[in-house]
Amino acid sequence: MSEYTFTSTQPSETMNFAKRLGQLLKPSDVIALEGDLGAGKTTFTKGLAEGLEIKKTVNSPTFTIIKEYHGRLPLYHMDVYRVEDSYEDLGFDEYFEGSGVTVVEWAHLIEDQLPDELLTIQLKHGENDTRTISLEPKGARYEELCKELFS
Ligand code: ADP
Ligand code: MG
């Protein structure tokens, strides 16, 4: 298991944890969110958006694939569950390298198009409302970010 794990017992706890992460994010940061349907990926993104000082309500972009919000930094919220062809290039790079923060739900479905360095966050359903949130940093930037978040 990841050395960076947080256990949440209710949605507000997941949101608060994600909000603290959101407060630490910088331009071009990329977060991959993984977990089954209902694990809490969108709930996590709502909290992260709060940390980016986004006032608008963040909803699942399932049918649009990408939604953009504006706060302290822009947030590019993607849900690639319905991307039919994982090789179809929808111009993701421009978002990853852009001046905002990108959050990708079901990121493994576009694995080949993801940047080499990113922060993967796995949400796992536990009993009742419990969720285990594990962070796997790839690259120095994300190692630092995890250290800061868990310090
Ligand atoms: P996903 O985007 O992974 O499909 P959602 O965030 O849309 O998941 O839905 C998660 C659901 O689980 C929400 O209805 C939320 O209220 C509920 N939930 C219950 N407990 C938690 C928790 N500890 N953390 C996050 N969500 C939780
Ligand atoms: Mg979702």
mmCIF file with all atom_site columns, C-alpha atoms and ligand atoms in Angstrom:
data_model
loop_
_atom_site.group_PDB
_atom_site.id
_atom_site.type_symbol
_atom_site.label_atom_id
_atom_site.label_alt_id
_atom_site.label_comp_id
_atom_site.label_asym_id
_atom_site.label_entity_id
_atom_site.label_seq_id
_atom_site.pdbx_PDB_ins_code
_atom_site.Cartn_x
_atom_site.Cartn_y
_atom_site.Cartn_z
_atom_site.occupancy
_atom_site.B_iso_or_equiv
_atom_site.pdbx_formal_charge
_atom_site.auth_seq_id
_atom_site.auth_comp_id
_atom_site.auth_asym_id
_atom_site.auth_atom_id
_atom_site.pdbx_PDB_model_num
ATOM   1   C  CA  . MET A 1 1   ? 0.000   0.000  0.000   1.00 0.00 ? 1   MET A CA  1
ATOM   2   C  CA  . SER A 1 2   ? 1.055   3.598  -0.617  1.00 0.00 ? 2   SER A CA  1
ATOM   3   C  CA  . GLU A 1 3   ? 2.886   5.355  2.195   1.00 0.00 ? 3   GLU A CA  1
ATOM   4   C  CA  . TYR A 1 4   ? 0.441   8.218  1.712   1.00 0.00 ? 4   TYR A CA  1
ATOM   5   C  CA  . THR A 1 5   ? -2.973  6.958  2.789   1.00 0.00 ? 5   THR A CA  1
ATOM   6   C  CA  . PHE A 1 6   ? -5.919  8.763  4.300   1.00 0.00 ? 6   PHE A CA  1
ATOM   7   C  CA  . THR A 1 7   ? -9.095  7.143  5.599   1.00 0.00 ? 7   THR A CA  1
ATOM   8   C  CA  . SER A 1 8   ? -12.301 9.117  5.211   1.00 0.00 ? 8   SER A CA  1
ATOM   9   C  CA  . THR A 1 9   ? -15.499 8.204  7.051   1.00 0.00 ? 9   THR A CA  1
ATOM   10  C  CA  . GLN A 1 10  ? -17.860 10.667 5.359   1.00 0.00 ? 10  GLN A CA  1
ATOM   11  C  CA  . PRO A 1 11  ? -18.100 12.813 2.192   1.00 0.00 ? 11  PRO A CA  1
ATOM   12  C  CA  . SER A 1 12  ? -17.153 16.023 4.027   1.00 0.00 ? 12  SER A CA  1
ATOM   13  C  CA  . GLU A 1 13  ? -13.918 14.407 5.209   1.00 0.00 ? 13  GLU A CA  1
ATOM   14  C  CA  . THR A 1 14  ? -13.009 13.449 1.655   1.00 0.00 ? 14  THR A CA  1
ATOM   15  C  CA  . MET A 1 15  ? -13.769 16.990 0.551   1.00 0.00 ? 15  MET A CA  1
ATOM   16  C  CA  . ASN A 1 16  ? -11.715 18.581 3.317   1.00 0.00 ? 16  ASN A CA  1
ATOM   17  C  CA  . PHE A 1 17  ? -8.738  16.380 2.562   1.00 0.00 ? 17  PHE A CA  1
ATOM   18  C  CA  . ALA A 1 18  ? -9.025  17.215 -1.157  1.00 0.00 ? 18  ALA A CA  1
ATOM   19  C  CA  . LYS A 1 19  ? -9.400  20.894 -0.321  1.00 0.00 ? 19  LYS A CA  1
ATOM   20  C  CA  . ARG A 1 20  ? -6.063  20.873 1.505   1.00 0.00 ? 20  ARG A CA  1
ATOM   21  C  CA  . LEU A 1 21  ? -4.491  19.283 -1.561  1.00 0.00 ? 21  LEU A CA  1
ATOM   22  C  CA  . GLY A 1 22  ? -6.154  21.905 -3.772  1.00 0.00 ? 22  GLY A CA  1
ATOM   23  C  CA  . GLN A 1 23  ? -4.576  24.671 -1.713  1.00 0.00 ? 23  GLN A CA  1
ATOM   24  C  CA  . LEU A 1 24  ? -1.101  23.287 -2.490  1.00 0.00 ? 24  LEU A CA  1
ATOM   25  C  CA  . LEU A 1 25  ? -1.540  22.868 -6.258  1.00 0.00 ? 25  LEU A CA  1
ATOM   26  C  CA  . LYS A 1 26  ? 0.423   24.769 -8.894  1.00 0.00 ? 26  LYS A CA  1
ATOM   27  C  CA  . PRO A 1 27  ? 0.016   25.369 -12.653 1.00 0.00 ? 27  PRO A CA  1
ATOM   28  C  CA  . SER A 1 28  ? 0.407   22.223 -14.789 1.00 0.00 ? 28  SER A CA  1
ATOM   29  C  CA  . ASP A 1 29  ? -0.171  19.832 -11.897 1.00 0.00 ? 29  ASP A CA  1
ATOM   30  C  CA  . VAL A 1 30  ? -1.942  16.659 -13.068 1.00 0.00 ? 30  VAL A CA  1
ATOM   31  C  CA  . ILE A 1 31  ? -4.010  14.412 -10.791 1.00 0.00 ? 31  ILE A CA  1
ATOM   32  C  CA  . ALA A 1 32  ? -5.243  10.992 -11.929 1.00 0.00 ? 32  ALA A CA  1
ATOM   33  C  CA  . LEU A 1 33  ? -8.281  9.767  -9.987  1.00 0.00 ? 33  LEU A CA  1
ATOM   34  C  CA  . GLU A 1 34  ? -9.045  6.058  -9.916  1.00 0.00 ? 34  GLU A CA  1
ATOM   35  C  CA  . GLY A 1 35  ? -11.760 4.054  -8.225  1.00 0.00 ? 35  GLY A CA  1
ATOM   36  C  CA  . ASP A 1 36  ? -15.044 2.304  -8.973  1.00 0.00 ? 36  ASP A CA  1
ATOM   37  C  CA  . LEU A 1 37  ? -18.284 4.093  -9.708  1.00 0.00 ? 37  LEU A CA  1
ATOM   38  C  CA  . GLY A 1 38  ? -19.368 5.851  -6.502  1.00 0.00 ? 38  GLY A CA  1
ATOM   39  C  CA  . ALA A 1 39  ? -15.943 5.617  -4.904  1.00 0.00 ? 39  ALA A CA  1
ATOM   40  C  CA  . GLY A 1 40  ? -15.855 9.384  -4.541  1.00 0.00 ? 40  GLY A CA  1
ATOM   41  C  CA  . LYS A 1 41  ? -13.796 10.734 -7.457  1.00 0.00 ? 41  LYS A CA  1
ATOM   42  C  CA  . THR A 1 42  ? -16.186 13.577 -8.211  1.00 0.00 ? 42  THR A CA  1
ATOM   43  C  CA  . THR A 1 43  ? -16.702 14.291 -4.493  1.00 0.00 ? 43  THR A CA  1
ATOM   44  C  CA  . PHE A 1 44  ? -12.927 14.535 -4.173  1.00 0.00 ? 44  PHE A CA  1
ATOM   45  C  CA  . THR A 1 45  ? -12.792 16.930 -7.131  1.00 0.00 ? 45  THR A CA  1
ATOM   46  C  CA  . LYS A 1 46  ? -15.437 19.155 -5.517  1.00 0.00 ? 46  LYS A CA  1
ATOM   47  C  CA  . GLY A 1 47  ? -13.207 19.533 -2.465  1.00 0.00 ? 47  GLY A CA  1
ATOM   48  C  CA  . LEU A 1 48  ? -10.138 20.108 -4.581  1.00 0.00 ? 48  LEU A CA  1
ATOM   49  C  CA  . ALA A 1 49  ? -12.025 22.877 -6.420  1.00 0.00 ? 49  ALA A CA  1
ATOM   50  C  CA  . GLU A 1 50  ? -12.745 24.550 -3.081  1.00 0.00 ? 50  GLU A CA  1
ATOM   51  C  CA  . GLY A 1 51  ? -9.016  24.533 -2.410  1.00 0.00 ? 51  GLY A CA  1
ATOM   52  C  CA  . LEU A 1 52  ? -8.544  26.295 -5.745  1.00 0.00 ? 52  LEU A CA  1
ATOM   53  C  CA  . GLU A 1 53  ? -11.112 28.905 -4.629  1.00 0.00 ? 53  GLU A CA  1
ATOM   54  C  CA  . ILE A 1 54  ? -13.581 27.932 -7.352  1.00 0.00 ? 54  ILE A CA  1
ATOM   55  C  CA  . LYS A 1 55  ? -17.033 29.244 -6.450  1.00 0.00 ? 55  LYS A CA  1
ATOM   56  C  CA  . LYS A 1 56  ? -19.068 27.384 -9.079  1.00 0.00 ? 56  LYS A CA  1
ATOM   57  C  CA  . THR A 1 57  ? -20.460 23.940 -8.254  1.00 0.00 ? 57  THR A CA  1
ATOM   58  C  CA  . VAL A 1 58  ? -18.371 21.185 -9.784  1.00 0.00 ? 58  VAL A CA  1
ATOM   59  C  CA  . ASN A 1 59  ? -20.423 18.378 -11.324 1.00 0.00 ? 59  ASN A CA  1
ATOM   60  C  CA  . SER A 1 60  ? -19.426 15.210 -13.111 1.00 0.00 ? 60  SER A CA  1
ATOM   61  C  CA  . PRO A 1 61  ? -18.300 15.953 -16.679 1.00 0.00 ? 61  PRO A CA  1
ATOM   62  C  CA  . THR A 1 62  ? -19.208 12.436 -17.799 1.00 0.00 ? 62  THR A CA  1
ATOM   63  C  CA  . PHE A 1 63  ? -21.029 13.504 -20.949 1.00 0.00 ? 63  PHE A CA  1
ATOM   64  C  CA  . THR A 1 64  ? -18.823 16.424 -21.887 1.00 0.00 ? 64  THR A CA  1
ATOM   65  C  CA  . ILE A 1 65  ? -15.491 14.751 -21.024 1.00 0.00 ? 65  ILE A CA  1
ATOM   66  C  CA  . ILE A 1 66  ? -13.883 18.075 -20.094 1.00 0.00 ? 66  ILE A CA  1
ATOM   67  C  CA  . LYS A 1 67  ? -15.196 20.944 -17.972 1.00 0.00 ? 67  LYS A CA  1
ATOM   68  C  CA  . GLU A 1 68  ? -13.225 24.061 -17.151 1.00 0.00 ? 68  GLU A CA  1
ATOM   69  C  CA  . TYR A 1 69  ? -13.584 26.167 -13.988 1.00 0.00 ? 69  TYR A CA  1
ATOM   70  C  CA  . HIS A 1 70  ? -11.906 29.363 -12.856 1.00 0.00 ? 70  HIS A CA  1
ATOM   71  C  CA  . GLY A 1 71  ? -10.501 30.059 -9.399  1.00 0.00 ? 71  GLY A CA  1
ATOM   72  C  CA  . ARG A 1 72  ? -7.070  30.826 -7.967  1.00 0.00 ? 72  ARG A CA  1
ATOM   73  C  CA  . LEU A 1 73  ? -5.963  28.667 -10.918 1.00 0.00 ? 73  LEU A CA  1
ATOM   74  C  CA  . PRO A 1 74  ? -8.060  27.163 -13.701 1.00 0.00 ? 74  PRO A CA  1
ATOM   75  C  CA  . LEU A 1 75  ? -9.293  23.614 -13.120 1.00 0.00 ? 75  LEU A CA  1
ATOM   76  C  CA  . TYR A 1 76  ? -9.674  21.239 -16.060 1.00 0.00 ? 76  TYR A CA  1
ATOM   77  C  CA  . HIS A 1 77  ? -11.938 18.460 -14.840 1.00 0.00 ? 77  HIS A CA  1
ATOM   78  C  CA  . MET A 1 78  ? -12.041 15.416 -17.102 1.00 0.00 ? 78  MET A CA  1
ATOM   79  C  CA  . ASP A 1 79  ? -13.990 12.187 -16.895 1.00 0.00 ? 79  ASP A CA  1
ATOM   80  C  CA  . VAL A 1 80  ? -12.725 9.877  -19.626 1.00 0.00 ? 80  VAL A CA  1
ATOM   81  C  CA  . TYR A 1 81  ? -15.045 6.968  -18.788 1.00 0.00 ? 81  TYR A CA  1
ATOM   82  C  CA  . ARG A 1 82  ? -16.828 7.431  -22.111 1.00 0.00 ? 82  ARG A CA  1
ATOM   83  C  CA  . VAL A 1 83  ? -13.816 8.012  -24.318 1.00 0.00 ? 83  VAL A CA  1
ATOM   84  C  CA  . GLU A 1 84  ? -14.437 5.270  -26.867 1.00 0.00 ? 84  GLU A CA  1
ATOM   85  C  CA  . ASP A 1 85  ? -10.976 4.945  -28.272 1.00 0.00 ? 85  ASP A CA  1
ATOM   86  C  CA  . SER A 1 86  ? -8.161  5.339  -25.771 1.00 0.00 ? 86  SER A CA  1
ATOM   87  C  CA  . TYR A 1 87  ? -5.848  6.440  -28.579 1.00 0.00 ? 87  TYR A CA  1
ATOM   88  C  CA  . GLU A 1 88  ? -8.185  9.151  -29.778 1.00 0.00 ? 88  GLU A CA  1
ATOM   89  C  CA  . ASP A 1 89  ? -6.248  12.352 -29.209 1.00 0.00 ? 89  ASP A CA  1
ATOM   90  C  CA  . LEU A 1 90  ? -8.636  14.921 -27.794 1.00 0.00 ? 90  LEU A CA  1
ATOM   91  C  CA  . GLY A 1 91  ? -5.815  17.391 -27.219 1.00 0.00 ? 91  GLY A CA  1
ATOM   92  C  CA  . PHE A 1 92  ? -5.263  16.399 -23.604 1.00 0.00 ? 92  PHE A CA  1
ATOM   93  C  CA  . ASP A 1 93  ? -1.641  17.610 -23.697 1.00 0.00 ? 93  ASP A CA  1
ATOM   94  C  CA  . GLU A 1 94  ? -2.699  21.214 -23.999 1.00 0.00 ? 94  GLU A CA  1
ATOM   95  C  CA  . TYR A 1 95  ? -4.567  20.844 -20.724 1.00 0.00 ? 95  TYR A CA  1
ATOM   96  C  CA  . PHE A 1 96  ? -1.816  18.921 -18.931 1.00 0.00 ? 96  PHE A CA  1
ATOM   97  C  CA  . GLU A 1 97  ? 0.766   21.530 -19.899 1.00 0.00 ? 97  GLU A CA  1
ATOM   98  C  CA  . GLY A 1 98  ? -1.567  24.481 -19.474 1.00 0.00 ? 98  GLY A CA  1
ATOM   99  C  CA  . SER A 1 99  ? -1.639  27.118 -16.756 1.00 0.00 ? 99  SER A CA  1
ATOM   100 C  CA  . GLY A 1 100 ? -4.265  25.260 -14.772 1.00 0.00 ? 100 GLY A CA  1
ATOM   101 C  CA  . VAL A 1 101 ? -4.602  22.055 -12.775 1.00 0.00 ? 101 VAL A CA  1
ATOM   102 C  CA  . THR A 1 102 ? -5.948  18.927 -14.508 1.00 0.00 ? 102 THR A CA  1
ATOM   103 C  CA  . VAL A 1 103 ? -7.970  16.262 -12.713 1.00 0.00 ? 103 VAL A CA  1
ATOM   104 C  CA  . VAL A 1 104 ? -8.745  13.094 -14.719 1.00 0.00 ? 104 VAL A CA  1
ATOM   105 C  CA  . GLU A 1 105 ? -11.338 10.608 -13.476 1.00 0.00 ? 105 GLU A CA  1
ATOM   106 C  CA  . TRP A 1 106 ? -10.691 7.040  -14.810 1.00 0.00 ? 106 TRP A CA  1
ATOM   107 C  CA  . ALA A 1 107 ? -7.261  8.208  -15.997 1.00 0.00 ? 107 ALA A CA  1
ATOM   108 C  CA  . HIS A 1 108 ? -5.974  4.684  -16.731 1.00 0.00 ? 108 HIS A CA  1
ATOM   109 C  CA  . LEU A 1 109 ? -8.349  4.549  -19.716 1.00 0.00 ? 109 LEU A CA  1
ATOM   110 C  CA  . ILE A 1 110 ? -6.088  7.064  -21.480 1.00 0.00 ? 110 ILE A CA  1
ATOM   111 C  CA  . GLU A 1 111 ? -2.896  5.715  -19.938 1.00 0.00 ? 111 GLU A CA  1
ATOM   112 C  CA  . ASP A 1 112 ? -0.792  6.191  -23.066 1.00 0.00 ? 112 ASP A CA  1
ATOM   113 C  CA  . GLN A 1 113 ? -1.675  9.853  -23.251 1.00 0.00 ? 113 GLN A CA  1
ATOM   114 C  CA  . LEU A 1 114 ? -0.907  10.729 -19.630 1.00 0.00 ? 114 LEU A CA  1
ATOM   115 C  CA  . PRO A 1 115 ? 2.216   12.702 -18.715 1.00 0.00 ? 115 PRO A CA  1
ATOM   116 C  CA  . ASP A 1 116 ? 5.159   10.761 -17.254 1.00 0.00 ? 116 ASP A CA  1
ATOM   117 C  CA  . GLU A 1 117 ? 4.914   12.604 -13.965 1.00 0.00 ? 117 GLU A CA  1
ATOM   118 C  CA  . LEU A 1 118 ? 1.626   12.908 -12.133 1.00 0.00 ? 118 LEU A CA  1
ATOM   119 C  CA  . LEU A 1 119 ? -0.144  12.164 -8.862  1.00 0.00 ? 119 LEU A CA  1
ATOM   120 C  CA  . THR A 1 120 ? -2.381  9.097  -8.911  1.00 0.00 ? 120 THR A CA  1
ATOM   121 C  CA  . ILE A 1 121 ? -5.067  8.964  -6.245  1.00 0.00 ? 121 ILE A CA  1
ATOM   122 C  CA  . GLN A 1 122 ? -6.983  5.725  -5.672  1.00 0.00 ? 122 GLN A CA  1
ATOM   123 C  CA  . LEU A 1 123 ? -10.289 5.775  -3.821  1.00 0.00 ? 123 LEU A CA  1
ATOM   124 C  CA  . LYS A 1 124 ? -11.531 2.482  -2.406  1.00 0.00 ? 124 LYS A CA  1
ATOM   125 C  CA  . HIS A 1 125 ? -14.942 1.739  -0.991  1.00 0.00 ? 125 HIS A CA  1
ATOM   126 C  CA  . GLY A 1 126 ? -14.801 0.394  2.549   1.00 0.00 ? 126 GLY A CA  1
ATOM   127 C  CA  . GLU A 1 127 ? -17.627 -0.498 4.941   1.00 0.00 ? 127 GLU A CA  1
ATOM   128 C  CA  . ASN A 1 128 ? -20.533 1.967  4.978   1.00 0.00 ? 128 ASN A CA  1
ATOM   129 C  CA  . ASP A 1 129 ? -19.219 5.407  4.076   1.00 0.00 ? 129 ASP A CA  1
ATOM   130 C  CA  . THR A 1 130 ? -15.563 4.627  4.614   1.00 0.00 ? 130 THR A CA  1
ATOM   131 C  CA  . ARG A 1 131 ? -13.170 5.394  1.776   1.00 0.00 ? 131 ARG A CA  1
ATOM   132 C  CA  . THR A 1 132 ? -9.469  4.618  1.678   1.00 0.00 ? 132 THR A CA  1
ATOM   133 C  CA  . ILE A 1 133 ? -7.626  7.284  -0.281  1.00 0.00 ? 133 ILE A CA  1
ATOM   134 C  CA  . SER A 1 134 ? -4.122  6.297  -1.430  1.00 0.00 ? 134 SER A CA  1
ATOM   135 C  CA  . LEU A 1 135 ? -1.742  8.679  -3.138  1.00 0.00 ? 135 LEU A CA  1
ATOM   136 C  CA  . GLU A 1 136 ? 1.005   7.486  -5.498  1.00 0.00 ? 136 GLU A CA  1
ATOM   137 C  CA  . PRO A 1 137 ? 3.340   10.272 -6.601  1.00 0.00 ? 137 PRO A CA  1
ATOM   138 C  CA  . LYS A 1 138 ? 5.369   9.899  -9.785  1.00 0.00 ? 138 LYS A CA  1
ATOM   139 C  CA  . GLY A 1 139 ? 8.138   12.473 -10.073 1.00 0.00 ? 139 GLY A CA  1
ATOM   140 C  CA  . ALA A 1 140 ? 9.872   14.870 -7.684  1.00 0.00 ? 140 ALA A CA  1
ATOM   141 C  CA  . ARG A 1 141 ? 7.156   17.538 -7.803  1.00 0.00 ? 141 ARG A CA  1
ATOM   142 C  CA  . TYR A 1 142 ? 4.506   15.081 -6.622  1.00 0.00 ? 142 TYR A CA  1
ATOM   143 C  CA  . GLU A 1 143 ? 6.754   13.493 -3.981  1.00 0.00 ? 143 GLU A CA  1
ATOM   144 C  CA  . GLU A 1 144 ? 7.193   16.965 -2.486  1.00 0.00 ? 144 GLU A CA  1
ATOM   145 C  CA  . LEU A 1 145 ? 3.476   17.633 -2.723  1.00 0.00 ? 145 LEU A CA  1
ATOM   146 C  CA  . CYS A 1 146 ? 2.636   14.428 -0.813  1.00 0.00 ? 146 CYS A CA  1
ATOM   147 C  CA  . LYS A 1 147 ? 5.238   15.161 1.841   1.00 0.00 ? 147 LYS A CA  1
ATOM   148 C  CA  . GLU A 1 148 ? 3.765   18.605 2.333   1.00 0.00 ? 148 GLU A CA  1
ATOM   149 C  CA  . LEU A 1 149 ? 0.194   17.289 2.479   1.00 0.00 ? 149 LEU A CA  1
ATOM   150 C  CA  . PHE A 1 150 ? 1.045   14.634 5.058   1.00 0.00 ? 150 PHE A CA  1
ATOM   151 C  CA  . SER A 1 151 ? 3.443   16.724 7.165   1.00 0.00 ? 151 SER A CA  1
HETATM 152 P  P1  . ADP B 2 .   ? -17.365 8.744  -8.487  1.00 0.00 ? 1   ADP B P1  1
HETATM 153 O  O1  . ADP B 2 .   ? -17.072 10.065 -9.130  1.00 0.00 ? 1   ADP B O1  1
HETATM 154 O  O2  . ADP B 2 .   ? -16.131 8.020  -8.043  1.00 0.00 ? 1   ADP B O2  1
HETATM 155 O  O3  . ADP B 2 .   ? -18.263 7.867  -9.304  1.00 0.00 ? 1   ADP B O3  1
HETATM 156 P  P2  . ADP B 2 .   ? -19.018 10.290 -6.667  1.00 0.00 ? 1   ADP B P2  1
HETATM 157 O  O4  . ADP B 2 .   ? -18.136 11.254 -5.959  1.00 0.00 ? 1   ADP B O4  1
HETATM 158 O  O5  . ADP B 2 .   ? -19.844 10.805 -7.789  1.00 0.00 ? 1   ADP B O5  1
HETATM 159 O  O6  . ADP B 2 .   ? -18.141 9.017  -7.113  1.00 0.00 ? 1   ADP B O6  1
HETATM 160 O  O7  . ADP B 2 .   ? -20.009 9.612  -5.642  1.00 0.00 ? 1   ADP B O7  1
HETATM 161 C  C1  . ADP B 2 .   ? -19.618 9.163  -4.379  1.00 0.00 ? 1   ADP B C1  1
HETATM 162 C  C2  . ADP B 2 .   ? -20.862 8.952  -3.546  1.00 0.00 ? 1   ADP B C2  1
HETATM 163 O  O8  . ADP B 2 .   ? -20.513 8.327  -2.320  1.00 0.00 ? 1   ADP B O8  1
HETATM 164 C  C3  . ADP B 2 .   ? -21.540 10.272 -3.203  1.00 0.00 ? 1   ADP B C3  1
HETATM 165 O  O9  . ADP B 2 .   ? -22.930 10.084 -3.227  1.00 0.00 ? 1   ADP B O9  1
HETATM 166 C  C4  . ADP B 2 .   ? -21.042 10.538 -1.794  1.00 0.00 ? 1   ADP B C4  1
HETATM 167 O  O10 . ADP B 2 .   ? -21.934 11.324 -1.041  1.00 0.00 ? 1   ADP B O10 1
HETATM 168 C  C5  . ADP B 2 .   ? -20.948 9.122  -1.240  1.00 0.00 ? 1   ADP B C5  1
HETATM 169 N  N1  . ADP B 2 .   ? -19.986 8.977  -0.122  1.00 0.00 ? 1   ADP B N1  1
HETATM 170 C  C6  . ADP B 2 .   ? -20.253 8.368  1.046   1.00 0.00 ? 1   ADP B C6  1
HETATM 171 N  N2  . ADP B 2 .   ? -19.211 8.370  1.868   1.00 0.00 ? 1   ADP B N2  1
HETATM 172 C  C7  . ADP B 2 .   ? -18.212 9.016  1.208   1.00 0.00 ? 1   ADP B C7  1
HETATM 173 C  C8  . ADP B 2 .   ? -16.866 9.343  1.569   1.00 0.00 ? 1   ADP B C8  1
HETATM 174 N  N3  . ADP B 2 .   ? -16.324 9.024  2.753   1.00 0.00 ? 1   ADP B N3  1
HETATM 175 N  N4  . ADP B 2 .   ? -16.126 10.002 0.641   1.00 0.00 ? 1   ADP B N4  1
HETATM 176 C  C9  . ADP B 2 .   ? -16.659 10.314 -0.563  1.00 0.00 ? 1   ADP B C9  1
HETATM 177 N  N5  . ADP B 2 .   ? -17.917 10.044 -0.950  1.00 0.00 ? 1   ADP B N5  1
HETATM 178 C  C10 . ADP B 2 .   ? -18.706 9.390  -0.072  1.00 0.00 ? 1   ADP B C10 1
HETATM 179 MG MG  . MG  B 3 .   ? -17.372 10.812 -11.098 1.00 0.00 ? 2   MG  B MG  1
#
